[in-house]
Structure formats: C-alpha cells, structure tokens
Amino acid sequence: MLTIHRIPFSANCHRVAIAAAHKGVEVRYADHPAGDRSALEALSGQSLVPVVELDGGEILSDSPVILARLEQLAPEPPLCPAGTTARAEATVFVEWFNLVWKVAPNAGDERPTGESVAVFEGLLAERDHLLGDDFGIADVIAWPFLRFADPSLRDPSDHDPFHDVLERSLRLDDAPRLAAWIARVAERPGVREAISA
Ligand SMILES: N[C@@H](CCC(=O)N[C@@H](CS)C(=O)NCC(=O)O)C(=O)O
C-alpha cells in the first residue's frame, strides 16, 4: 500500500499510479492544490509531485526514484527487463526521455516534440511496446506524456498548457504503430483510473 501525493492531472504522478496498477499494489491518494506546495514541502523537503509515502513512513519524491523503489518492493510482475543489455537500454531510454525529450515541450517548443513521433514509431515497428514485446518501464515513463496525442484520453477539465503543447505537437497521422500503442496501454487494467485525476 502506498499513498501518492498529487496535483491535478500530473503526468509524473500518473507514471507511479500506472506502475502500481501493473504490480497490483494498492494506492491511496492525497490531493494537493497546484498553487499551494507547503504541505508537500513539509513532507518531502521539495515541492514537486509525485511524492510517495510508503506504509512504514518512508517518503520518496521524483518519479524514476519512486519507480525504482517500487520495483524493489514489488518485483513481480517486473517493469525492468531481465538481462544486462536490456536493462542498460532501459536506463538509456529513461534518461533520454526525462533529460532530453521533455525539454522541448516543457519550453513550449513543438517542433522537436513533433519530430520525435518518428522515433517512437520506429521503436514500435516490430514490437508491441517501446522496448520489447512486454509492457515495461519505458512505457510507464513515456505513455503519460505521449497519450496526449489522443485527445479522447484527455479529461475535459485538464487545462494544463503543457498538455496543450503535447496535444498540438504529437500528430498521429503517419504513426499508426504509436496510435495503436497509446490505445493498447490505455486498455491495460487500472490505466484509465490512473489518469482520471
Ligand atoms: N523529476 C520529477 C519531476 C516532477 C514534476 O515536474 N512534477 C510536476 C507535475 S507533473 C510538478 O510538480 N510541477 C510543479 C511545478 O513545476 O511547479 C519527477 O519525475 O517526478
């Protein structure tokens, strides 16, 4: 059991909720207003969500750190692939997505975000998930952001301008594999619930 401290429609919080659903770990939520981070700061010493509180009192922040701890605590079913090479590839993907891919949409720059569609289409050319046949850590990291390519998955009360950038720049017209992956992950147990707030 874990408590996810979140603000409305936070894609980084959705990563944790989707990973927990994959592992069958029960989740509670503590909702915070986006404009008041004082309780988050008091709890975790920083202001970004997700913050996770584990039964037993451990407090974690930063979604990749939380996902790694979740993998330790609930190893089955795994998110990280077996095998040294596959694990290294997963690390490269996660670091690229967080430290390179996210920079352009965070800055409101639609061109690199749009161009990246071809990269995801290529990753999916011969398999059902980003780094292999099975759902895994790369899908958890990227899907909560790439799913804005499909406006039908967006809650009508989500007016986050960052999500507007994603919705405008991620075009699926020439990306049938990416479109199918977005739909495939949306249908996984617990995923729609995970992104509902
Ligand atoms: N590296 C952090 C980033 C967390 C992050 O940027 N969270 C966003 C919500 S998705 C946030 O709290 N933004 C508030 C702000 O920037 O003031 C993670 O992956 O958890």
PDB file of C-alpha atoms and ligand atoms in Angstrom:
ATOM      1  CA  MET A   1       0.000   0.000   0.000  1.00  0.00           C
ATOM      2  CA  LEU A   2       1.302   3.448  -0.868  1.00  0.00           C
ATOM      3  CA  THR A   3      -0.013   6.981  -0.802  1.00  0.00           C
ATOM      4  CA  ILE A   4       0.591   9.147  -3.848  1.00  0.00           C
ATOM      5  CA  HIS A   5       0.591  12.873  -3.139  1.00  0.00           C
ATOM      6  CA  ARG A   6      -0.508  14.529  -6.343  1.00  0.00           C
ATOM      7  CA  ILE A   7      -1.766  17.677  -8.009  1.00  0.00           C
ATOM      8  CA  PRO A   8      -4.455  17.534 -10.713  1.00  0.00           C
ATOM      9  CA  PHE A   9      -3.514  15.803 -13.978  1.00  0.00           C
ATOM     10  CA  SER A  10       0.171  15.339 -13.216  1.00  0.00           C
ATOM     11  CA  ALA A  11       1.729  13.018 -15.797  1.00  0.00           C
ATOM     12  CA  ASN A  12       4.586  12.210 -13.424  1.00  0.00           C
ATOM     13  CA  CYS A  13       2.039  11.121 -10.800  1.00  0.00           C
ATOM     14  CA  HIS A  14       0.299   9.028 -13.449  1.00  0.00           C
ATOM     15  CA  ARG A  15       3.556   7.124 -14.008  1.00  0.00           C
ATOM     16  CA  VAL A  16       3.534   5.952 -10.408  1.00  0.00           C
ATOM     17  CA  ALA A  17      -0.169   5.055 -10.455  1.00  0.00           C
ATOM     18  CA  ILE A  18       0.252   3.050 -13.684  1.00  0.00           C
ATOM     19  CA  ALA A  19       3.273   1.194 -12.285  1.00  0.00           C
ATOM     20  CA  ALA A  20       1.371   0.380  -9.086  1.00  0.00           C
ATOM     21  CA  ALA A  21      -1.579  -0.922 -11.125  1.00  0.00           C
ATOM     22  CA  HIS A  22       0.799  -3.118 -13.155  1.00  0.00           C
ATOM     23  CA  LYS A  23       2.095  -4.636  -9.939  1.00  0.00           C
ATOM     24  CA  GLY A  24      -1.273  -4.901  -8.223  1.00  0.00           C
ATOM     25  CA  VAL A  25      -0.120  -2.552  -5.472  1.00  0.00           C
ATOM     26  CA  GLU A  26      -2.989  -0.726  -3.808  1.00  0.00           C
ATOM     27  CA  VAL A  27      -2.828   3.053  -3.936  1.00  0.00           C
ATOM     28  CA  ARG A  28      -4.319   5.846  -1.838  1.00  0.00           C
ATOM     29  CA  TYR A  29      -4.243   9.455  -2.968  1.00  0.00           C
ATOM     30  CA  ALA A  30      -3.575  12.690  -1.132  1.00  0.00           C
ATOM     31  CA  ASP A  31      -4.657  15.613  -3.313  1.00  0.00           C
ATOM     32  CA  HIS A  32      -2.904  18.966  -3.177  1.00  0.00           C
ATOM     33  CA  PRO A  33      -3.813  22.208  -4.937  1.00  0.00           C
ATOM     34  CA  ALA A  34      -1.318  23.019  -7.710  1.00  0.00           C
ATOM     35  CA  GLY A  35      -0.900  26.505  -6.243  1.00  0.00           C
ATOM     36  CA  ASP A  36      -0.004  25.537  -2.675  1.00  0.00           C
ATOM     37  CA  ARG A  37       3.012  23.261  -2.193  1.00  0.00           C
ATOM     38  CA  SER A  38       3.530  23.934   1.512  1.00  0.00           C
ATOM     39  CA  ALA A  39       2.304  20.508   2.648  1.00  0.00           C
ATOM     40  CA  LEU A  40       4.451  18.769   0.010  1.00  0.00           C
ATOM     41  CA  GLU A  41       7.483  20.757   1.116  1.00  0.00           C
ATOM     42  CA  ALA A  42       6.876  19.926   4.758  1.00  0.00           C
ATOM     43  CA  LEU A  43       6.550  16.248   3.887  1.00  0.00           C
ATOM     44  CA  SER A  44       9.355  15.757   1.368  1.00  0.00           C
ATOM     45  CA  GLY A  45      11.628  18.799   1.524  1.00  0.00           C
ATOM     46  CA  GLN A  46      10.815  19.765  -2.074  1.00  0.00           C
ATOM     47  CA  SER A  47       7.747  20.963  -3.947  1.00  0.00           C
ATOM     48  CA  LEU A  48       7.291  18.713  -6.985  1.00  0.00           C
ATOM     49  CA  VAL A  49       4.867  15.817  -7.291  1.00  0.00           C
ATOM     50  CA  PRO A  50       4.746  12.880  -7.137  1.00  0.00           C
ATOM     51  CA  VAL A  51       5.617  12.430  -3.513  1.00  0.00           C
ATOM     52  CA  VAL A  52       5.024   8.933  -2.235  1.00  0.00           C
ATOM     53  CA  GLU A  53       4.525   7.810   1.325  1.00  0.00           C
ATOM     54  CA  LEU A  54       5.093   4.119   1.920  1.00  0.00           C
ATOM     55  CA  ASP A  55       3.480   2.196   4.724  1.00  0.00           C
ATOM     56  CA  GLY A  56       6.137   2.392   7.407  1.00  0.00           C
ATOM     57  CA  GLY A  57       6.711   6.087   6.829  1.00  0.00           C
ATOM     58  CA  GLU A  58       9.333   6.194   4.031  1.00  0.00           C
ATOM     59  CA  ILE A  59       8.897   9.357   1.917  1.00  0.00           C
ATOM     60  CA  LEU A  60      10.059   9.441  -1.690  1.00  0.00           C
ATOM     61  CA  SER A  61       9.999  12.022  -4.464  1.00  0.00           C
ATOM     62  CA  ASP A  62      10.991  12.052  -8.164  1.00  0.00           C
ATOM     63  CA  SER A  63       9.083   9.554 -10.297  1.00  0.00           C
ATOM     64  CA  PRO A  64      12.091   7.491 -11.557  1.00  0.00           C
ATOM     65  CA  VAL A  65      13.319   7.115  -7.957  1.00  0.00           C
ATOM     66  CA  ILE A  66       9.829   6.065  -6.857  1.00  0.00           C
ATOM     67  CA  LEU A  67       9.542   3.566  -9.717  1.00  0.00           C
ATOM     68  CA  ALA A  68      12.906   2.024  -8.849  1.00  0.00           C
ATOM     69  CA  ARG A  69      11.872   1.612  -5.192  1.00  0.00           C
ATOM     70  CA  LEU A  70       8.541   0.121  -6.244  1.00  0.00           C
ATOM     71  CA  GLU A  71      10.410  -2.392  -8.396  1.00  0.00           C
ATOM     72  CA  GLN A  72      12.469  -3.393  -5.325  1.00  0.00           C
ATOM     73  CA  LEU A  73       9.460  -3.692  -3.034  1.00  0.00           C
ATOM     74  CA  ALA A  74       7.146  -5.428  -5.501  1.00  0.00           C
ATOM     75  CA  PRO A  75       9.399  -7.148  -8.059  1.00  0.00           C
ATOM     76  CA  GLU A  76       6.623  -9.135  -9.748  1.00  0.00           C
ATOM     77  CA  PRO A  77       5.468  -8.565 -12.377  1.00  0.00           C
ATOM     78  CA  PRO A  78       8.639  -6.721 -13.322  1.00  0.00           C
ATOM     79  CA  LEU A  79       8.866  -3.372 -15.060  1.00  0.00           C
ATOM     80  CA  CYS A  80      12.572  -3.613 -15.791  1.00  0.00           C
ATOM     81  CA  PRO A  81      13.713  -6.215 -18.306  1.00  0.00           C
ATOM     82  CA  ALA A  82      15.902  -9.144 -17.368  1.00  0.00           C
ATOM     83  CA  GLY A  83      19.415  -9.163 -18.796  1.00  0.00           C
ATOM     84  CA  THR A  84      22.266  -6.715 -18.565  1.00  0.00           C
ATOM     85  CA  THR A  85      21.952  -5.310 -22.082  1.00  0.00           C
ATOM     86  CA  ALA A  86      18.192  -4.843 -21.931  1.00  0.00           C
ATOM     87  CA  ARG A  87      18.480  -3.143 -18.530  1.00  0.00           C
ATOM     88  CA  ALA A  88      21.138  -0.781 -19.844  1.00  0.00           C
ATOM     89  CA  GLU A  89      18.924   0.061 -22.846  1.00  0.00           C
ATOM     90  CA  ALA A  90      16.030   0.782 -20.485  1.00  0.00           C
ATOM     91  CA  THR A  91      18.247   3.112 -18.443  1.00  0.00           C
ATOM     92  CA  VAL A  92      19.269   4.959 -21.607  1.00  0.00           C
ATOM     93  CA  PHE A  93      15.634   5.351 -22.670  1.00  0.00           C
ATOM     94  CA  VAL A  94      14.507   6.663 -19.275  1.00  0.00           C
ATOM     95  CA  GLU A  95      17.358   9.165 -19.075  1.00  0.00           C
ATOM     96  CA  TRP A  96      16.787  10.310 -22.680  1.00  0.00           C
ATOM     97  CA  PHE A  97      13.071  10.753 -22.178  1.00  0.00           C
ATOM     98  CA  ASN A  98      13.428  12.698 -18.941  1.00  0.00           C
ATOM     99  CA  LEU A  99      16.532  14.744 -19.680  1.00  0.00           C
ATOM    100  CA  VAL A 100      16.294  15.259 -23.460  1.00  0.00           C
ATOM    101  CA  TRP A 101      12.822  14.568 -24.868  1.00  0.00           C
ATOM    102  CA  LYS A 102      10.928  16.501 -22.181  1.00  0.00           C
ATOM    103  CA  VAL A 103      12.987  19.682 -22.566  1.00  0.00           C
ATOM    104  CA  ALA A 104      11.324  20.858 -25.791  1.00  0.00           C
ATOM    105  CA  PRO A 105       7.653  20.537 -24.774  1.00  0.00           C
ATOM    106  CA  ASN A 106       8.441  21.966 -21.336  1.00  0.00           C
ATOM    107  CA  ALA A 107       9.812  25.012 -23.176  1.00  0.00           C
ATOM    108  CA  GLY A 108       6.739  25.127 -25.430  1.00  0.00           C
ATOM    109  CA  ASP A 109       8.800  24.081 -28.461  1.00  0.00           C
ATOM    110  CA  GLU A 110       6.556  21.945 -30.648  1.00  0.00           C
ATOM    111  CA  ARG A 111       8.985  21.114 -33.466  1.00  0.00           C
ATOM    112  CA  PRO A 112      11.307  18.592 -31.710  1.00  0.00           C
ATOM    113  CA  THR A 113       8.313  17.066 -29.965  1.00  0.00           C
ATOM    114  CA  GLY A 114       6.565  16.572 -33.302  1.00  0.00           C
ATOM    115  CA  GLU A 115       9.702  15.172 -34.919  1.00  0.00           C
ATOM    116  CA  SER A 116      10.083  12.647 -32.113  1.00  0.00           C
ATOM    117  CA  VAL A 117       6.916  10.877 -33.264  1.00  0.00           C
ATOM    118  CA  ALA A 118       9.003   9.125 -35.937  1.00  0.00           C
ATOM    119  CA  VAL A 119      11.378   7.841 -33.233  1.00  0.00           C
ATOM    120  CA  PHE A 120       8.545   6.258 -31.262  1.00  0.00           C
ATOM    121  CA  GLU A 121       7.033   4.856 -34.450  1.00  0.00           C
ATOM    122  CA  GLY A 122      10.429   3.260 -35.162  1.00  0.00           C
ATOM    123  CA  LEU A 123      10.746   1.802 -31.666  1.00  0.00           C
ATOM    124  CA  LEU A 124       7.343   0.190 -32.139  1.00  0.00           C
ATOM    125  CA  ALA A 125       7.917  -1.028 -35.714  1.00  0.00           C
ATOM    126  CA  GLU A 126       8.459  -4.657 -34.783  1.00  0.00           C
ATOM    127  CA  ARG A 127       7.026  -4.973 -31.274  1.00  0.00           C
ATOM    128  CA  ASP A 128       4.034  -4.016 -29.158  1.00  0.00           C
ATOM    129  CA  HIS A 129       5.826  -1.924 -26.541  1.00  0.00           C
ATOM    130  CA  LEU A 130       8.601   0.655 -26.633  1.00  0.00           C
ATOM    131  CA  LEU A 131      11.486  -1.614 -25.671  1.00  0.00           C
ATOM    132  CA  GLY A 132      10.080  -5.077 -26.289  1.00  0.00           C
ATOM    133  CA  ASP A 133       7.024  -7.258 -26.581  1.00  0.00           C
ATOM    134  CA  ASP A 134       6.146  -6.782 -22.922  1.00  0.00           C
ATOM    135  CA  PHE A 135       4.889  -3.663 -21.154  1.00  0.00           C
ATOM    136  CA  GLY A 136       7.740  -2.198 -19.119  1.00  0.00           C
ATOM    137  CA  ILE A 137       9.494   0.778 -17.600  1.00  0.00           C
ATOM    138  CA  ALA A 138       9.847   2.709 -20.888  1.00  0.00           C
ATOM    139  CA  ASP A 139       6.080   2.535 -21.425  1.00  0.00           C
ATOM    140  CA  VAL A 140       5.410   3.726 -17.865  1.00  0.00           C
ATOM    141  CA  ILE A 141       7.804   6.650 -18.313  1.00  0.00           C
ATOM    142  CA  ALA A 142       6.616   7.811 -21.744  1.00  0.00           C
ATOM    143  CA  TRP A 143       2.931   6.909 -22.069  1.00  0.00           C
ATOM    144  CA  PRO A 144       1.541   9.515 -19.619  1.00  0.00           C
ATOM    145  CA  PHE A 145       3.059  12.187 -21.912  1.00  0.00           C
ATOM    146  CA  LEU A 146       2.650  10.635 -25.376  1.00  0.00           C
ATOM    147  CA  ARG A 147      -1.001   9.762 -24.729  1.00  0.00           C
ATOM    148  CA  PHE A 148      -1.855  13.454 -25.260  1.00  0.00           C
ATOM    149  CA  ALA A 149      -1.592  12.623 -28.967  1.00  0.00           C
ATOM    150  CA  ASP A 150      -5.061  11.117 -28.493  1.00  0.00           C
ATOM    151  CA  PRO A 151      -7.338  13.918 -27.250  1.00  0.00           C
ATOM    152  CA  SER A 152     -10.083  11.423 -26.399  1.00  0.00           C
ATOM    153  CA  LEU A 153      -7.962  10.304 -23.427  1.00  0.00           C
ATOM    154  CA  ARG A 154      -7.743  13.854 -22.038  1.00  0.00           C
ATOM    155  CA  ASP A 155     -10.086  14.892 -19.262  1.00  0.00           C
ATOM    156  CA  PRO A 156     -12.127  17.945 -20.388  1.00  0.00           C
ATOM    157  CA  SER A 157     -11.229  19.730 -17.149  1.00  0.00           C
ATOM    158  CA  ASP A 158      -7.478  19.366 -17.797  1.00  0.00           C
ATOM    159  CA  HIS A 159      -6.406  22.840 -18.999  1.00  0.00           C
ATOM    160  CA  ASP A 160      -2.658  22.457 -18.360  1.00  0.00           C
ATOM    161  CA  PRO A 161      -0.846  24.478 -21.100  1.00  0.00           C
ATOM    162  CA  PHE A 162       1.959  21.873 -21.182  1.00  0.00           C
ATOM    163  CA  HIS A 163      -0.616  19.287 -22.172  1.00  0.00           C
ATOM    164  CA  ASP A 164      -1.841  21.669 -24.909  1.00  0.00           C
ATOM    165  CA  VAL A 165       1.702  21.690 -26.331  1.00  0.00           C
ATOM    166  CA  LEU A 166       1.793  17.901 -26.316  1.00  0.00           C
ATOM    167  CA  GLU A 167      -1.632  17.610 -27.916  1.00  0.00           C
ATOM    168  CA  ARG A 168      -0.740  20.071 -30.693  1.00  0.00           C
ATOM    169  CA  SER A 169       2.699  18.690 -31.488  1.00  0.00           C
ATOM    170  CA  LEU A 170       2.195  14.923 -31.282  1.00  0.00           C
ATOM    171  CA  ARG A 171       0.454  14.087 -34.557  1.00  0.00           C
ATOM    172  CA  LEU A 172      -0.559  10.510 -35.242  1.00  0.00           C
ATOM    173  CA  ASP A 173      -1.452  10.819 -38.959  1.00  0.00           C
ATOM    174  CA  ASP A 174       1.717   8.984 -40.058  1.00  0.00           C
ATOM    175  CA  ALA A 175       2.162   6.957 -36.883  1.00  0.00           C
ATOM    176  CA  PRO A 176      -0.228   4.011 -36.816  1.00  0.00           C
ATOM    177  CA  ARG A 177       2.002   1.946 -34.523  1.00  0.00           C
ATOM    178  CA  LEU A 178       2.248   4.773 -31.996  1.00  0.00           C
ATOM    179  CA  ALA A 179      -1.534   5.275 -32.160  1.00  0.00           C
ATOM    180  CA  ALA A 180      -2.087   1.556 -31.555  1.00  0.00           C
ATOM    181  CA  TRP A 181       0.371   1.557 -28.628  1.00  0.00           C
ATOM    182  CA  ILE A 182      -1.373   4.524 -26.999  1.00  0.00           C
ATOM    183  CA  ALA A 183      -4.698   2.671 -27.278  1.00  0.00           C
ATOM    184  CA  ARG A 184      -3.156  -0.642 -26.134  1.00  0.00           C
ATOM    185  CA  VAL A 185      -1.687   0.839 -22.956  1.00  0.00           C
ATOM    186  CA  ALA A 186      -4.915   2.766 -22.233  1.00  0.00           C
ATOM    187  CA  GLU A 187      -6.740  -0.544 -22.090  1.00  0.00           C
ATOM    188  CA  ARG A 188      -4.423  -2.087 -19.511  1.00  0.00           C
ATOM    189  CA  PRO A 189      -6.041  -2.703 -16.115  1.00  0.00           C
ATOM    190  CA  GLY A 190      -6.021   0.391 -13.922  1.00  0.00           C
ATOM    191  CA  VAL A 191      -4.607   2.781 -16.523  1.00  0.00           C
ATOM    192  CA  ARG A 192      -7.750   4.830 -17.191  1.00  0.00           C
ATOM    193  CA  GLU A 193      -8.323   5.134 -13.438  1.00  0.00           C
ATOM    194  CA  ALA A 194      -4.690   6.181 -13.008  1.00  0.00           C
ATOM    195  CA  ILE A 195      -5.107   9.175 -15.365  1.00  0.00           C
ATOM    196  CA  SER A 196      -8.599  10.185 -14.218  1.00  0.00           C
ATOM    197  CA  ALA A 197      -7.427  12.988 -11.903  1.00  0.00           C
TER     198      ALA A 197
HETATM  199  N1  LIG B   1      11.646  14.774 -11.970  1.00  0.00           N
HETATM  200  C1  LIG B   1      10.359  14.875 -11.324  1.00  0.00           C
HETATM  201  C2  LIG B   1       9.574  15.974 -11.979  1.00  0.00           C
HETATM  202  C3  LIG B   1       8.305  16.209 -11.228  1.00  0.00           C
HETATM  203  C4  LIG B   1       7.498  17.327 -11.824  1.00  0.00           C
HETATM  204  O1  LIG B   1       7.966  18.137 -12.654  1.00  0.00           O
HETATM  205  N2  LIG B   1       6.238  17.362 -11.388  1.00  0.00           N
HETATM  206  C5  LIG B   1       5.330  18.372 -11.856  1.00  0.00           C
HETATM  207  C6  LIG B   1       3.934  17.805 -12.054  1.00  0.00           C
HETATM  208  S1  LIG B   1       3.882  16.561 -13.352  1.00  0.00           S
HETATM  209  C7  LIG B   1       5.216  19.469 -10.837  1.00  0.00           C
HETATM  210  O2  LIG B   1       5.129  19.209  -9.651  1.00  0.00           O
HETATM  211  N3  LIG B   1       5.243  20.709 -11.322  1.00  0.00           N
HETATM  212  C8  LIG B   1       5.023  21.837 -10.480  1.00  0.00           C
HETATM  213  C9  LIG B   1       5.958  22.957 -10.703  1.00  0.00           C
HETATM  214  O3  LIG B   1       6.826  22.841 -11.572  1.00  0.00           O
HETATM  215  O4  LIG B   1       5.786  23.954 -10.004  1.00  0.00           O
HETATM  216  C10 LIG B   1       9.600  13.550 -11.456  1.00  0.00           C
HETATM  217  O5  LIG B   1       9.752  12.862 -12.464  1.00  0.00           O
HETATM  218  O6  LIG B   1       8.864  13.203 -10.536  1.00  0.00           O
END
